[in-house]
Amino acid sequence: MQIIHPISGMQRTADALRASGRRIGFVPTMGYLHEGHASLIRHARKQSNEVIVSIFVNPAQFGPGEDYQAYPRDLDRDLRLIRETGGDIVFIPSAEEMYPPGFATSVHVEGLTEGLCGASRPGHFRGVTTVVAKLLTAVKPHLAVFGQKDAQQALVIRRMVRDLNLDAEVLIAPTVREPDGLAMSSRNIYLSPEERIEAGGLYQALRLARKMVQAGEREAPKIIQKMRDLLSERPSARIDYISIVDTQGLKPMDRLTGEVLVAVAVRFGRARLIDNVILNL
Ligand code: AMP
């Protein structure tokens, strides 16, 4: 397994791989990897010859007072997981090279970034789209794999790739969960034992929404209220949002039709966790 730090080195390697006819699959991450990331690597593995994983904790997508400094890091463990899962190249750019003095350019996707996490984390998606655009021009992948856990992020990136004619296919892979349903996340490490138990409520709330829809409920406010009730029984839960939106424009719906995204963001102690399910009506 090869480790590459300089952006120009990554570009030269990508050019050589492309010239020799290799199909490049790419998994961008912020490190502190878990089974969710491993599953993306396996998806990339299946559909490409060369799997490149990037590790970069992107300062531009953290707001003031968010957890950029505290974000968990363990490079040795990450490299082991990538090697064991079948990654070929690990791209680890430095923040200094990614954001040199005078850095002044950003990529912004309008509309899709306004609601959900965009409302409570101003500037977050601009940071995400900017770094993903930069990573795509460094790694030059044929395929880039993202997780459904970050549903809004995946849709925003897909839109950016389409709008800017970036030459990569975007694959969105399913969310990997703990046995109690909690979506795997690097931030789960922040949870105290009590908060960890209560955080299972996130997926219980999403399952409740699915059950209500299956039983015929179509009024979004009623579903959201029941989800709110369920989460309010967890003393450490602070709800950021519970939203039901259409999967095309991410606009809130009152009456559910078509394909809908039920998305939640809840703080348990220091951890702000997000999760979602897609329902087809
Ligand atoms: P992160 O390192 O948290 O920025 O995530 C890197 C990629 O892994 C993103 O595309 C995430 O959506 C994806 N990811 C994170 N957690 C999970 C999970 N539990 N299941 C599937 N994909 C995930």
PDB file of C-alpha atoms and ligand atoms in Angstrom:
ATOM      1  CA  MET A   1       0.000   0.000   0.000  1.00  0.00           C
ATOM      2  CA  GLN A   2       1.350   3.378  -1.037  1.00  0.00           C
ATOM      3  CA  ILE A   3       1.023   6.585   1.005  1.00  0.00           C
ATOM      4  CA  ILE A   4       1.100   9.894  -0.859  1.00  0.00           C
ATOM      5  CA  HIS A   5       1.250  13.344   0.738  1.00  0.00           C
ATOM      6  CA  PRO A   6       1.932  15.952  -2.002  1.00  0.00           C
ATOM      7  CA  ILE A   7      -0.981  16.921  -4.244  1.00  0.00           C
ATOM      8  CA  SER A   8       1.276  16.949  -7.316  1.00  0.00           C
ATOM      9  CA  GLY A   9       2.488  13.431  -6.428  1.00  0.00           C
ATOM     10  CA  MET A  10      -1.119  12.250  -6.227  1.00  0.00           C
ATOM     11  CA  GLN A  11      -1.888  13.828  -9.609  1.00  0.00           C
ATOM     12  CA  ARG A  12       1.141  12.216 -11.284  1.00  0.00           C
ATOM     13  CA  THR A  13       0.204   8.810  -9.856  1.00  0.00           C
ATOM     14  CA  ALA A  14      -3.422   9.250 -10.974  1.00  0.00           C
ATOM     15  CA  ASP A  15      -2.260  10.216 -14.485  1.00  0.00           C
ATOM     16  CA  ALA A  16      -0.051   7.119 -14.679  1.00  0.00           C
ATOM     17  CA  LEU A  17      -2.888   4.851 -13.478  1.00  0.00           C
ATOM     18  CA  ARG A  18      -5.289   6.340 -16.014  1.00  0.00           C
ATOM     19  CA  ALA A  19      -2.703   6.059 -18.807  1.00  0.00           C
ATOM     20  CA  SER A  20      -2.281   2.362 -18.061  1.00  0.00           C
ATOM     21  CA  GLY A  21      -6.032   1.825 -18.271  1.00  0.00           C
ATOM     22  CA  ARG A  22      -6.676   1.296 -14.558  1.00  0.00           C
ATOM     23  CA  ARG A  23     -10.092   2.303 -13.229  1.00  0.00           C
ATOM     24  CA  ILE A  24      -9.672   4.455 -10.099  1.00  0.00           C
ATOM     25  CA  GLY A  25     -12.165   4.181  -7.241  1.00  0.00           C
ATOM     26  CA  PHE A  26     -11.987   6.867  -4.558  1.00  0.00           C
ATOM     27  CA  VAL A  27     -13.222   7.074  -0.957  1.00  0.00           C
ATOM     28  CA  PRO A  28     -12.725  10.493   0.688  1.00  0.00           C
ATOM     29  CA  THR A  29     -12.690  10.407   4.506  1.00  0.00           C
ATOM     30  CA  MET A  30     -11.722  12.453   7.539  1.00  0.00           C
ATOM     31  CA  GLY A  31     -10.043   9.423   9.125  1.00  0.00           C
ATOM     32  CA  TYR A  32     -10.762   7.672  12.437  1.00  0.00           C
ATOM     33  CA  LEU A  33     -12.155   4.951  10.221  1.00  0.00           C
ATOM     34  CA  HIS A  34     -14.815   2.380  11.090  1.00  0.00           C
ATOM     35  CA  GLU A  35     -16.866  -0.314   9.356  1.00  0.00           C
ATOM     36  CA  GLY A  36     -18.901   2.364   7.515  1.00  0.00           C
ATOM     37  CA  HIS A  37     -15.750   3.561   5.772  1.00  0.00           C
ATOM     38  CA  ALA A  38     -14.638  -0.052   5.215  1.00  0.00           C
ATOM     39  CA  SER A  39     -17.897  -0.758   3.428  1.00  0.00           C
ATOM     40  CA  LEU A  40     -17.302   2.215   1.083  1.00  0.00           C
ATOM     41  CA  ILE A  41     -13.801   0.867   0.348  1.00  0.00           C
ATOM     42  CA  ARG A  42     -15.321  -2.532  -0.504  1.00  0.00           C
ATOM     43  CA  HIS A  43     -17.875  -0.892  -2.813  1.00  0.00           C
ATOM     44  CA  ALA A  44     -15.028   0.975  -4.550  1.00  0.00           C
ATOM     45  CA  ARG A  45     -12.990  -2.257  -4.722  1.00  0.00           C
ATOM     46  CA  LYS A  46     -15.802  -4.077  -6.534  1.00  0.00           C
ATOM     47  CA  GLN A  47     -16.127  -1.422  -9.220  1.00  0.00           C
ATOM     48  CA  SER A  48     -12.525  -0.390  -9.852  1.00  0.00           C
ATOM     49  CA  ASN A  49      -8.964  -1.722 -10.165  1.00  0.00           C
ATOM     50  CA  GLU A  50      -7.233   0.756  -7.904  1.00  0.00           C
ATOM     51  CA  VAL A  51      -8.752   2.022  -4.649  1.00  0.00           C
ATOM     52  CA  ILE A  52      -7.559   5.356  -3.294  1.00  0.00           C
ATOM     53  CA  VAL A  53      -8.649   6.499   0.182  1.00  0.00           C
ATOM     54  CA  SER A  54      -7.992  10.050   1.321  1.00  0.00           C
ATOM     55  CA  ILE A  55      -7.647  11.099   4.939  1.00  0.00           C
ATOM     56  CA  PHE A  56      -8.051  14.808   5.508  1.00  0.00           C
ATOM     57  CA  VAL A  57      -9.764  16.518   8.425  1.00  0.00           C
ATOM     58  CA  ASN A  58     -10.989  19.498   6.449  1.00  0.00           C
ATOM     59  CA  PRO A  59     -10.864  22.703   8.515  1.00  0.00           C
ATOM     60  CA  ALA A  60     -13.093  24.515   6.005  1.00  0.00           C
ATOM     61  CA  GLN A  61     -16.167  22.429   6.833  1.00  0.00           C
ATOM     62  CA  PHE A  62     -16.055  23.074  10.584  1.00  0.00           C
ATOM     63  CA  GLY A  63     -17.688  26.217  11.958  1.00  0.00           C
ATOM     64  CA  PRO A  64     -16.320  28.338  14.801  1.00  0.00           C
ATOM     65  CA  GLY A  65     -16.828  26.465  18.078  1.00  0.00           C
ATOM     66  CA  GLU A  66     -17.222  23.110  16.308  1.00  0.00           C
ATOM     67  CA  ASP A  67     -14.974  20.118  16.927  1.00  0.00           C
ATOM     68  CA  TYR A  68     -12.147  20.622  14.370  1.00  0.00           C
ATOM     69  CA  GLN A  69      -9.375  20.499  17.001  1.00  0.00           C
ATOM     70  CA  ALA A  70     -11.000  17.703  18.997  1.00  0.00           C
ATOM     71  CA  TYR A  71     -11.943  15.578  15.966  1.00  0.00           C
ATOM     72  CA  PRO A  72     -10.540  12.079  16.688  1.00  0.00           C
ATOM     73  CA  ARG A  73      -7.404  11.030  14.806  1.00  0.00           C
ATOM     74  CA  ASP A  74      -5.546   7.677  14.715  1.00  0.00           C
ATOM     75  CA  LEU A  75      -3.466   7.332  11.569  1.00  0.00           C
ATOM     76  CA  ASP A  76      -1.854   3.969  12.420  1.00  0.00           C
ATOM     77  CA  ARG A  77      -5.199   2.341  13.002  1.00  0.00           C
ATOM     78  CA  ASP A  78      -6.626   3.943   9.834  1.00  0.00           C
ATOM     79  CA  LEU A  79      -3.749   2.643   7.690  1.00  0.00           C
ATOM     80  CA  ARG A  80      -4.222  -0.867   9.104  1.00  0.00           C
ATOM     81  CA  LEU A  81      -7.956  -0.796   8.351  1.00  0.00           C
ATOM     82  CA  ILE A  82      -7.386   0.471   4.804  1.00  0.00           C
ATOM     83  CA  ARG A  83      -4.715  -2.161   4.132  1.00  0.00           C
ATOM     84  CA  GLU A  84      -6.902  -4.971   5.521  1.00  0.00           C
ATOM     85  CA  THR A  85      -9.941  -3.771   3.559  1.00  0.00           C
ATOM     86  CA  GLY A  86      -8.130  -3.629   0.240  1.00  0.00           C
ATOM     87  CA  GLY A  87      -7.112  -0.014  -0.281  1.00  0.00           C
ATOM     88  CA  ASP A  88      -4.142   0.477  -2.612  1.00  0.00           C
ATOM     89  CA  ILE A  89      -3.192   4.110  -2.080  1.00  0.00           C
ATOM     90  CA  VAL A  90      -3.775   6.459   0.863  1.00  0.00           C
ATOM     91  CA  PHE A  91      -3.714  10.152  -0.008  1.00  0.00           C
ATOM     92  CA  ILE A  92      -2.971  12.354   3.016  1.00  0.00           C
ATOM     93  CA  PRO A  93      -2.605  15.983   1.947  1.00  0.00           C
ATOM     94  CA  SER A  94      -1.566  18.649   4.440  1.00  0.00           C
ATOM     95  CA  ALA A  95      -3.848  21.531   5.390  1.00  0.00           C
ATOM     96  CA  GLU A  96      -1.027  23.908   4.421  1.00  0.00           C
ATOM     97  CA  GLU A  97      -0.952  22.595   0.870  1.00  0.00           C
ATOM     98  CA  MET A  98      -4.730  22.303   0.545  1.00  0.00           C
ATOM     99  CA  TYR A  99      -5.268  25.868   1.813  1.00  0.00           C
ATOM    100  CA  PRO A 100      -2.147  27.919   1.028  1.00  0.00           C
ATOM    101  CA  PRO A 101      -1.914  31.573   2.100  1.00  0.00           C
ATOM    102  CA  GLY A 102      -4.230  33.658  -0.065  1.00  0.00           C
ATOM    103  CA  PHE A 103      -6.583  30.747  -0.780  1.00  0.00           C
ATOM    104  CA  ALA A 104      -9.699  32.497  -2.124  1.00  0.00           C
ATOM    105  CA  THR A 105     -11.756  30.072  -4.217  1.00  0.00           C
ATOM    106  CA  SER A 106     -14.752  28.008  -3.168  1.00  0.00           C
ATOM    107  CA  VAL A 107     -17.457  25.864  -4.701  1.00  0.00           C
ATOM    108  CA  HIS A 108     -21.014  26.452  -3.534  1.00  0.00           C
ATOM    109  CA  VAL A 109     -24.136  24.477  -4.415  1.00  0.00           C
ATOM    110  CA  GLU A 110     -27.233  26.628  -3.934  1.00  0.00           C
ATOM    111  CA  GLY A 111     -30.650  25.451  -2.765  1.00  0.00           C
ATOM    112  CA  LEU A 112     -29.847  21.922  -1.637  1.00  0.00           C
ATOM    113  CA  THR A 113     -27.492  23.298   1.028  1.00  0.00           C
ATOM    114  CA  GLU A 114     -29.991  25.661   2.648  1.00  0.00           C
ATOM    115  CA  GLY A 115     -32.070  23.288   4.804  1.00  0.00           C
ATOM    116  CA  LEU A 116     -31.301  20.418   7.204  1.00  0.00           C
ATOM    117  CA  CYS A 117     -27.617  20.563   8.284  1.00  0.00           C
ATOM    118  CA  GLY A 118     -27.071  23.657   6.129  1.00  0.00           C
ATOM    119  CA  ALA A 119     -29.414  25.653   8.376  1.00  0.00           C
ATOM    120  CA  SER A 120     -27.600  24.802  11.620  1.00  0.00           C
ATOM    121  CA  ARG A 121     -24.054  24.672  10.185  1.00  0.00           C
ATOM    122  CA  PRO A 122     -23.621  27.791   8.020  1.00  0.00           C
ATOM    123  CA  GLY A 123     -20.680  27.435   5.639  1.00  0.00           C
ATOM    124  CA  HIS A 124     -20.387  23.688   6.255  1.00  0.00           C
ATOM    125  CA  PHE A 125     -21.413  22.532   2.782  1.00  0.00           C
ATOM    126  CA  ARG A 126     -19.316  25.190   1.059  1.00  0.00           C
ATOM    127  CA  GLY A 127     -16.363  23.665   2.917  1.00  0.00           C
ATOM    128  CA  VAL A 128     -17.414  20.157   1.883  1.00  0.00           C
ATOM    129  CA  THR A 129     -17.957  20.909  -1.814  1.00  0.00           C
ATOM    130  CA  THR A 130     -14.746  22.921  -2.017  1.00  0.00           C
ATOM    131  CA  VAL A 131     -12.627  20.160  -0.489  1.00  0.00           C
ATOM    132  CA  VAL A 132     -14.306  17.391  -2.488  1.00  0.00           C
ATOM    133  CA  ALA A 133     -13.748  19.348  -5.724  1.00  0.00           C
ATOM    134  CA  LYS A 134     -10.069  19.729  -4.768  1.00  0.00           C
ATOM    135  CA  LEU A 135      -9.757  16.039  -3.838  1.00  0.00           C
ATOM    136  CA  LEU A 136     -11.365  14.995  -7.126  1.00  0.00           C
ATOM    137  CA  THR A 137      -8.869  17.074  -9.123  1.00  0.00           C
ATOM    138  CA  ALA A 138      -6.011  15.519  -7.128  1.00  0.00           C
ATOM    139  CA  VAL A 139      -7.141  11.866  -7.293  1.00  0.00           C
ATOM    140  CA  LYS A 140      -8.826  11.987 -10.752  1.00  0.00           C
ATOM    141  CA  PRO A 141     -11.083   9.007  -9.955  1.00  0.00           C
ATOM    142  CA  HIS A 142     -13.467   7.296 -12.337  1.00  0.00           C
ATOM    143  CA  LEU A 143     -15.697   6.499  -9.356  1.00  0.00           C
ATOM    144  CA  ALA A 144     -16.149   8.315  -6.028  1.00  0.00           C
ATOM    145  CA  VAL A 145     -18.048   6.595  -3.197  1.00  0.00           C
ATOM    146  CA  PHE A 146     -20.002   8.424  -0.483  1.00  0.00           C
ATOM    147  CA  GLY A 147     -22.188   7.187   2.394  1.00  0.00           C
ATOM    148  CA  GLN A 148     -25.960   7.466   2.638  1.00  0.00           C
ATOM    149  CA  LYS A 149     -25.467   8.344   6.339  1.00  0.00           C
ATOM    150  CA  ASP A 150     -24.623  11.864   5.178  1.00  0.00           C
ATOM    151  CA  ALA A 151     -27.575  11.998   2.788  1.00  0.00           C
ATOM    152  CA  GLN A 152     -27.585  15.751   2.187  1.00  0.00           C
ATOM    153  CA  GLN A 153     -23.816  15.773   1.609  1.00  0.00           C
ATOM    154  CA  ALA A 154     -24.100  12.939  -0.930  1.00  0.00           C
ATOM    155  CA  LEU A 155     -26.868  14.727  -2.873  1.00  0.00           C
ATOM    156  CA  VAL A 156     -24.995  18.048  -2.792  1.00  0.00           C
ATOM    157  CA  ILE A 157     -21.839  16.379  -4.126  1.00  0.00           C
ATOM    158  CA  ARG A 158     -23.774  14.556  -6.816  1.00  0.00           C
ATOM    159  CA  ARG A 159     -25.255  17.904  -7.918  1.00  0.00           C
ATOM    160  CA  MET A 160     -21.836  19.608  -7.905  1.00  0.00           C
ATOM    161  CA  VAL A 161     -20.326  16.813 -10.016  1.00  0.00           C
ATOM    162  CA  ARG A 162     -23.178  17.109 -12.506  1.00  0.00           C
ATOM    163  CA  ASP A 163     -23.246  20.919 -12.620  1.00  0.00           C
ATOM    164  CA  LEU A 164     -19.465  21.247 -13.059  1.00  0.00           C
ATOM    165  CA  ASN A 165     -19.197  18.287 -15.477  1.00  0.00           C
ATOM    166  CA  LEU A 166     -16.631  16.677 -13.194  1.00  0.00           C
ATOM    167  CA  ASP A 167     -15.547  13.447 -14.832  1.00  0.00           C
ATOM    168  CA  ALA A 168     -16.401  10.997 -12.045  1.00  0.00           C
ATOM    169  CA  GLU A 169     -19.273   8.665 -11.328  1.00  0.00           C
ATOM    170  CA  VAL A 170     -20.789   9.158  -7.855  1.00  0.00           C
ATOM    171  CA  LEU A 171     -21.924   6.087  -5.921  1.00  0.00           C
ATOM    172  CA  ILE A 172     -23.949   6.415  -2.702  1.00  0.00           C
ATOM    173  CA  ALA A 173     -23.517   3.344  -0.479  1.00  0.00           C
ATOM    174  CA  PRO A 174     -25.873   2.236   2.331  1.00  0.00           C
ATOM    175  CA  THR A 175     -25.434   3.246   5.975  1.00  0.00           C
ATOM    176  CA  VAL A 176     -23.593   0.742   8.176  1.00  0.00           C
ATOM    177  CA  ARG A 177     -25.046   0.438  11.689  1.00  0.00           C
ATOM    178  CA  GLU A 178     -24.153  -0.903  15.123  1.00  0.00           C
ATOM    179  CA  PRO A 179     -26.250  -3.855  16.377  1.00  0.00           C
ATOM    180  CA  ASP A 180     -28.736  -1.479  18.089  1.00  0.00           C
ATOM    181  CA  GLY A 181     -29.155   0.506  14.856  1.00  0.00           C
ATOM    182  CA  LEU A 182     -26.939   3.491  15.701  1.00  0.00           C
ATOM    183  CA  ALA A 183     -25.214   4.609  12.495  1.00  0.00           C
ATOM    184  CA  MET A 184     -21.456   4.184  12.758  1.00  0.00           C
ATOM    185  CA  SER A 185     -19.703   7.523  13.052  1.00  0.00           C
ATOM    186  CA  SER A 186     -16.264   8.735  14.074  1.00  0.00           C
ATOM    187  CA  ARG A 187     -18.087  11.062  16.480  1.00  0.00           C
ATOM    188  CA  ASN A 188     -19.680   8.168  18.424  1.00  0.00           C
ATOM    189  CA  ILE A 189     -16.405   8.163  20.410  1.00  0.00           C
ATOM    190  CA  TYR A 190     -17.626  11.364  22.132  1.00  0.00           C
ATOM    191  CA  LEU A 191     -20.571   9.518  23.761  1.00  0.00           C
ATOM    192  CA  SER A 192     -20.540   8.603  27.459  1.00  0.00           C
ATOM    193  CA  PRO A 193     -21.899   5.087  28.207  1.00  0.00           C
ATOM    194  CA  GLU A 194     -25.342   6.553  29.078  1.00  0.00           C
ATOM    195  CA  GLU A 195     -25.401   8.791  25.995  1.00  0.00           C
ATOM    196  CA  ARG A 196     -24.347   5.827  23.837  1.00  0.00           C
ATOM    197  CA  ILE A 197     -27.440   3.890  24.995  1.00  0.00           C
ATOM    198  CA  GLU A 198     -29.726   6.880  24.450  1.00  0.00           C
ATOM    199  CA  ALA A 199     -28.223   7.539  21.002  1.00  0.00           C
ATOM    200  CA  GLY A 200     -29.884   4.309  19.856  1.00  0.00           C
ATOM    201  CA  GLY A 201     -33.051   6.423  19.942  1.00  0.00           C
ATOM    202  CA  LEU A 202     -31.991   8.121  16.722  1.00  0.00           C
ATOM    203  CA  TYR A 203     -32.589   5.000  14.660  1.00  0.00           C
ATOM    204  CA  GLN A 204     -35.630   4.016  16.752  1.00  0.00           C
ATOM    205  CA  ALA A 205     -37.181   7.351  15.782  1.00  0.00           C
ATOM    206  CA  LEU A 206     -36.471   6.678  12.102  1.00  0.00           C
ATOM    207  CA  ARG A 207     -37.940   3.172  12.396  1.00  0.00           C
ATOM    208  CA  LEU A 208     -41.033   4.652  14.041  1.00  0.00           C
ATOM    209  CA  ALA A 209     -41.434   6.993  11.049  1.00  0.00           C
ATOM    210  CA  ARG A 210     -41.164   4.035   8.671  1.00  0.00           C
ATOM    211  CA  LYS A 211     -43.732   2.056  10.679  1.00  0.00           C
ATOM    212  CA  MET A 212     -46.194   4.977  10.697  1.00  0.00           C
ATOM    213  CA  VAL A 213     -45.850   5.387   6.930  1.00  0.00           C
ATOM    214  CA  GLN A 214     -46.329   1.642   6.422  1.00  0.00           C
ATOM    215  CA  ALA A 215     -49.482   1.875   8.537  1.00  0.00           C
ATOM    216  CA  GLY A 216     -50.807   4.570   6.192  1.00  0.00           C
ATOM    217  CA  GLU A 217     -49.860   7.840   7.891  1.00  0.00           C
ATOM    218  CA  ARG A 218     -49.128  10.605   5.346  1.00  0.00           C
ATOM    219  CA  GLU A 219     -49.096  13.756   7.511  1.00  0.00           C
ATOM    220  CA  ALA A 220     -45.486  14.795   8.103  1.00  0.00           C
ATOM    221  CA  PRO A 221     -46.204  16.904  11.245  1.00  0.00           C
ATOM    222  CA  LYS A 222     -47.824  13.890  12.975  1.00  0.00           C
ATOM    223  CA  ILE A 223     -44.831  11.674  12.210  1.00  0.00           C
ATOM    224  CA  ILE A 224     -42.366  14.342  13.307  1.00  0.00           C
ATOM    225  CA  GLN A 225     -44.265  14.860  16.577  1.00  0.00           C
ATOM    226  CA  LYS A 226     -44.130  11.136  17.413  1.00  0.00           C
ATOM    227  CA  MET A 227     -40.412  11.067  16.618  1.00  0.00           C
ATOM    228  CA  ARG A 228     -39.917  14.132  18.813  1.00  0.00           C
ATOM    229  CA  ASP A 229     -41.843  12.423  21.662  1.00  0.00           C
ATOM    230  CA  LEU A 230     -39.675   9.315  21.386  1.00  0.00           C
ATOM    231  CA  LEU A 231     -36.418  11.297  21.426  1.00  0.00           C
ATOM    232  CA  SER A 232     -37.611  13.573  24.245  1.00  0.00           C
ATOM    233  CA  GLU A 233     -37.750  10.512  26.514  1.00  0.00           C
ATOM    234  CA  ARG A 234     -33.926  10.388  26.279  1.00  0.00           C
ATOM    235  CA  PRO A 235     -32.683  12.907  28.889  1.00  0.00           C
ATOM    236  CA  SER A 236     -29.405  13.678  27.101  1.00  0.00           C
ATOM    237  CA  ALA A 237     -30.988  14.233  23.654  1.00  0.00           C
ATOM    238  CA  ARG A 238     -31.098  17.809  22.303  1.00  0.00           C
ATOM    239  CA  ILE A 239     -32.912  17.809  18.980  1.00  0.00           C
ATOM    240  CA  ASP A 240     -31.361  19.981  16.278  1.00  0.00           C
ATOM    241  CA  TYR A 241     -33.884  19.031  13.596  1.00  0.00           C
ATOM    242  CA  ILE A 242     -36.319  16.319  12.559  1.00  0.00           C
ATOM    243  CA  SER A 243     -37.304  16.866   8.922  1.00  0.00           C
ATOM    244  CA  ILE A 244     -39.182  15.084   6.195  1.00  0.00           C
ATOM    245  CA  VAL A 245     -38.172  16.363   2.760  1.00  0.00           C
ATOM    246  CA  ASP A 246     -38.410  15.282  -0.870  1.00  0.00           C
ATOM    247  CA  THR A 247     -35.227  13.601  -2.110  1.00  0.00           C
ATOM    248  CA  GLN A 248     -34.921  15.852  -5.183  1.00  0.00           C
ATOM    249  CA  GLY A 249     -34.954  19.353  -3.723  1.00  0.00           C
ATOM    250  CA  LEU A 250     -34.711  18.553   0.014  1.00  0.00           C
ATOM    251  CA  LYS A 251     -37.773  20.762   0.580  1.00  0.00           C
ATOM    252  CA  PRO A 252     -40.000  20.049   3.610  1.00  0.00           C
ATOM    253  CA  MET A 253     -43.264  18.262   2.814  1.00  0.00           C
ATOM    254  CA  ASP A 254     -46.547  18.391   4.687  1.00  0.00           C
ATOM    255  CA  ARG A 255     -48.215  15.476   2.966  1.00  0.00           C
ATOM    256  CA  LEU A 256     -45.942  12.635   1.962  1.00  0.00           C
ATOM    257  CA  THR A 257     -45.804  11.373  -1.621  1.00  0.00           C
ATOM    258  CA  GLY A 258     -43.119   9.852  -3.805  1.00  0.00           C
ATOM    259  CA  GLU A 259     -39.647   9.324  -2.407  1.00  0.00           C
ATOM    260  CA  VAL A 260     -39.025  11.080   0.891  1.00  0.00           C
ATOM    261  CA  LEU A 261     -36.015  11.528   3.146  1.00  0.00           C
ATOM    262  CA  VAL A 262     -36.626  11.403   6.883  1.00  0.00           C
ATOM    263  CA  ALA A 263     -33.578  13.069   8.434  1.00  0.00           C
ATOM    264  CA  VAL A 264     -32.611  13.786  12.024  1.00  0.00           C
ATOM    265  CA  ALA A 265     -29.810  15.639  13.795  1.00  0.00           C
ATOM    266  CA  VAL A 266     -29.603  15.283  17.554  1.00  0.00           C
ATOM    267  CA  ARG A 267     -26.968  16.211  20.107  1.00  0.00           C
ATOM    268  CA  PHE A 268     -26.132  13.703  22.820  1.00  0.00           C
ATOM    269  CA  GLY A 269     -23.669  15.488  25.093  1.00  0.00           C
ATOM    270  CA  ARG A 270     -20.752  16.675  22.935  1.00  0.00           C
ATOM    271  CA  ALA A 271     -21.749  14.562  19.952  1.00  0.00           C
ATOM    272  CA  ARG A 272     -23.957  15.970  17.213  1.00  0.00           C
ATOM    273  CA  LEU A 273     -25.206  12.881  15.383  1.00  0.00           C
ATOM    274  CA  ILE A 274     -27.170  12.649  12.145  1.00  0.00           C
ATOM    275  CA  ASP A 275     -29.050   9.809  10.516  1.00  0.00           C
ATOM    276  CA  ASN A 276     -31.771   9.272   7.919  1.00  0.00           C
ATOM    277  CA  VAL A 277     -33.909   6.799   6.046  1.00  0.00           C
ATOM    278  CA  ILE A 278     -35.443   7.026   2.584  1.00  0.00           C
ATOM    279  CA  LEU A 279     -39.075   5.932   2.275  1.00  0.00           C
ATOM    280  CA  ASN A 280     -40.932   5.206  -0.945  1.00  0.00           C
ATOM    281  CA  LEU A 281     -44.649   5.939  -0.846  1.00  0.00           C
TER     282      LEU A 281
HETATM  283  P1  AMP B   1     -16.304  11.041   7.309  1.00  0.00           P
HETATM  284  O1  AMP B   1     -14.954  10.429   7.541  1.00  0.00           O
HETATM  285  O2  AMP B   1     -17.201  10.973   8.495  1.00  0.00           O
HETATM  286  O3  AMP B   1     -16.236  12.385   6.653  1.00  0.00           O
HETATM  287  O4  AMP B   1     -17.021  10.096   6.245  1.00  0.00           O
HETATM  288  C1  AMP B   1     -16.390   9.725   5.041  1.00  0.00           C
HETATM  289  C2  AMP B   1     -17.399   8.995   4.198  1.00  0.00           C
HETATM  290  O5  AMP B   1     -17.864   7.846   4.890  1.00  0.00           O
HETATM  291  C3  AMP B   1     -18.634   9.848   3.856  1.00  0.00           C
HETATM  292  O6  AMP B   1     -19.020   9.589   2.513  1.00  0.00           O
HETATM  293  C4  AMP B   1     -19.652   9.317   4.840  1.00  0.00           C
HETATM  294  O7  AMP B   1     -20.980   9.466   4.383  1.00  0.00           O
HETATM  295  C5  AMP B   1     -19.275   7.861   4.912  1.00  0.00           C
HETATM  296  N1  AMP B   1     -19.780   7.236   6.140  1.00  0.00           N
HETATM  297  C6  AMP B   1     -19.606   7.672   7.413  1.00  0.00           C
HETATM  298  N2  AMP B   1     -20.262   6.868   8.284  1.00  0.00           N
HETATM  299  C7  AMP B   1     -20.875   5.912   7.544  1.00  0.00           C
HETATM  300  C8  AMP B   1     -21.710   4.792   7.854  1.00  0.00           C
HETATM  301  N3  AMP B   1     -22.066   4.496   9.099  1.00  0.00           N
HETATM  302  N4  AMP B   1     -22.169   4.031   6.826  1.00  0.00           N
HETATM  303  C9  AMP B   1     -21.829   4.329   5.548  1.00  0.00           C
HETATM  304  N5  AMP B   1     -21.049   5.360   5.190  1.00  0.00           N
HETATM  305  C10 AMP B   1     -20.568   6.145   6.164  1.00  0.00           C
END
